[in-house]
C-alpha angles and dihedrals in degrees: 000000000000091000091051092050091049090049094049094050092047090051090050092049090049090050093050092048091049092049091048090050092051096043096047089057090071119093097227091054092048088052091056090058095046114111121257105231094212141355102050089188095043120129093255093051092047091052090049090051092051091051090049090049089054090047095053091038089057090048088055093046089053088053090056093051093047092046124111125240112241121175093333095315134092120248101213151152096230092127091067096064097041096044093044089051092056094042094049103033108025132228101332092049097039097045092039093052090045091051093048094046093040095052090046091050091053093045091046091064108013110193091006122151095259101017096110097039093049091047091053093045091050091054091047091050089056089049091049093052091048092050092051090047090054091049092051093046091050092050095035092238133151128217124257124200095248089056092049089051093050094046092051091044089055093045092053092046087052089053091053091051091050090051090052092048099045111022111087139244095041094214090058094046090049091052090049094050091049089057103041104028100083100046094042096046097045102036097042089050089055092040096059089055090056093043092047092050090065092059092041090055091049093050092045088053090050091051090049092052091048090051091051091051092049091048091050091049092051092047092050090048092049094049096045097040096090090058095040091053091065115098091214121033122200127218088258090055091053091048091054091047091051090048091052092047091049094048095046099041099035091230116142098200120045132164131185122210134185090210091263105054142000109266099181136016 
C-alpha cells in the first residue's frame, strides 16, 4: 500500500513537471512570467496575475483528478500548484489559484469525508505562498530549495492537522492521516523543488537574454559613438555605421531615418 502511494505521487509529480516544462516553452507563457517594470497594480499586471492564477489553479485541479483514492480521501499533489502560484506570483495569483482549486476540490466530492478540510487547506496554502512571496519581495530575497522544501513540509503538515480537526469521525481521520501523511509530506516537499526548478530555469534564461540584449546595445553605442558625435556625417560615415550595425546585430538589411526621411540604407 505504502509503495503504491509513493509510486502514484511520484508519477503525478513527474506529470506536473513535464507539463510545466512543455508549457513554459511557449512564448505567451514566458510573457506572463516576465516582470512588470512599474505599476505592480496596473491593469496589465492585474490581468497577467489573473491568467497566472487560472494557470496554477488548473495545475492544481489536474492534481486532484490524477490523485488516488485512499480511505475515502484523495492522495494528491495539489499543494504544488497552489503554493508555487503564491511563491511565484504573489497574493492575487496564490489566493486566486487556491480559490479555484479549493472550490473545485469541494465540488469534486461534495459532502465527502475530507472535502471541506481539503478545501480549507488549499485556500490556506495559497495564502501561505502569498505571505512568503511578500516577505521575500520586501527583503529582496530569492528562494532556495531547502526553503521550498521546508515551506511545503509545513503546508502539508498544516493540511494533516486541518483534516484531524474538521473531518469526522475523528477515528477515521486519524487513521487516514497515519496512512497518507508521510508520503504526501515528503514527496510533495521534494516535488515542489522539481516543479519550481522548471520556472526558475525559464526566468534565468529570460534574464540571460535580457543581459545579452543590453550588452549588444552598449556595444553598438560604443562602436558607433565616434561617428554619431560628428555634427555633420558624410556618406562614408553612414556606410561605416551601417556596416557596424550589420556586423554586431546580424541583420542583413538596415535603414536609418531622422523621422522625416531615410538618411542611410
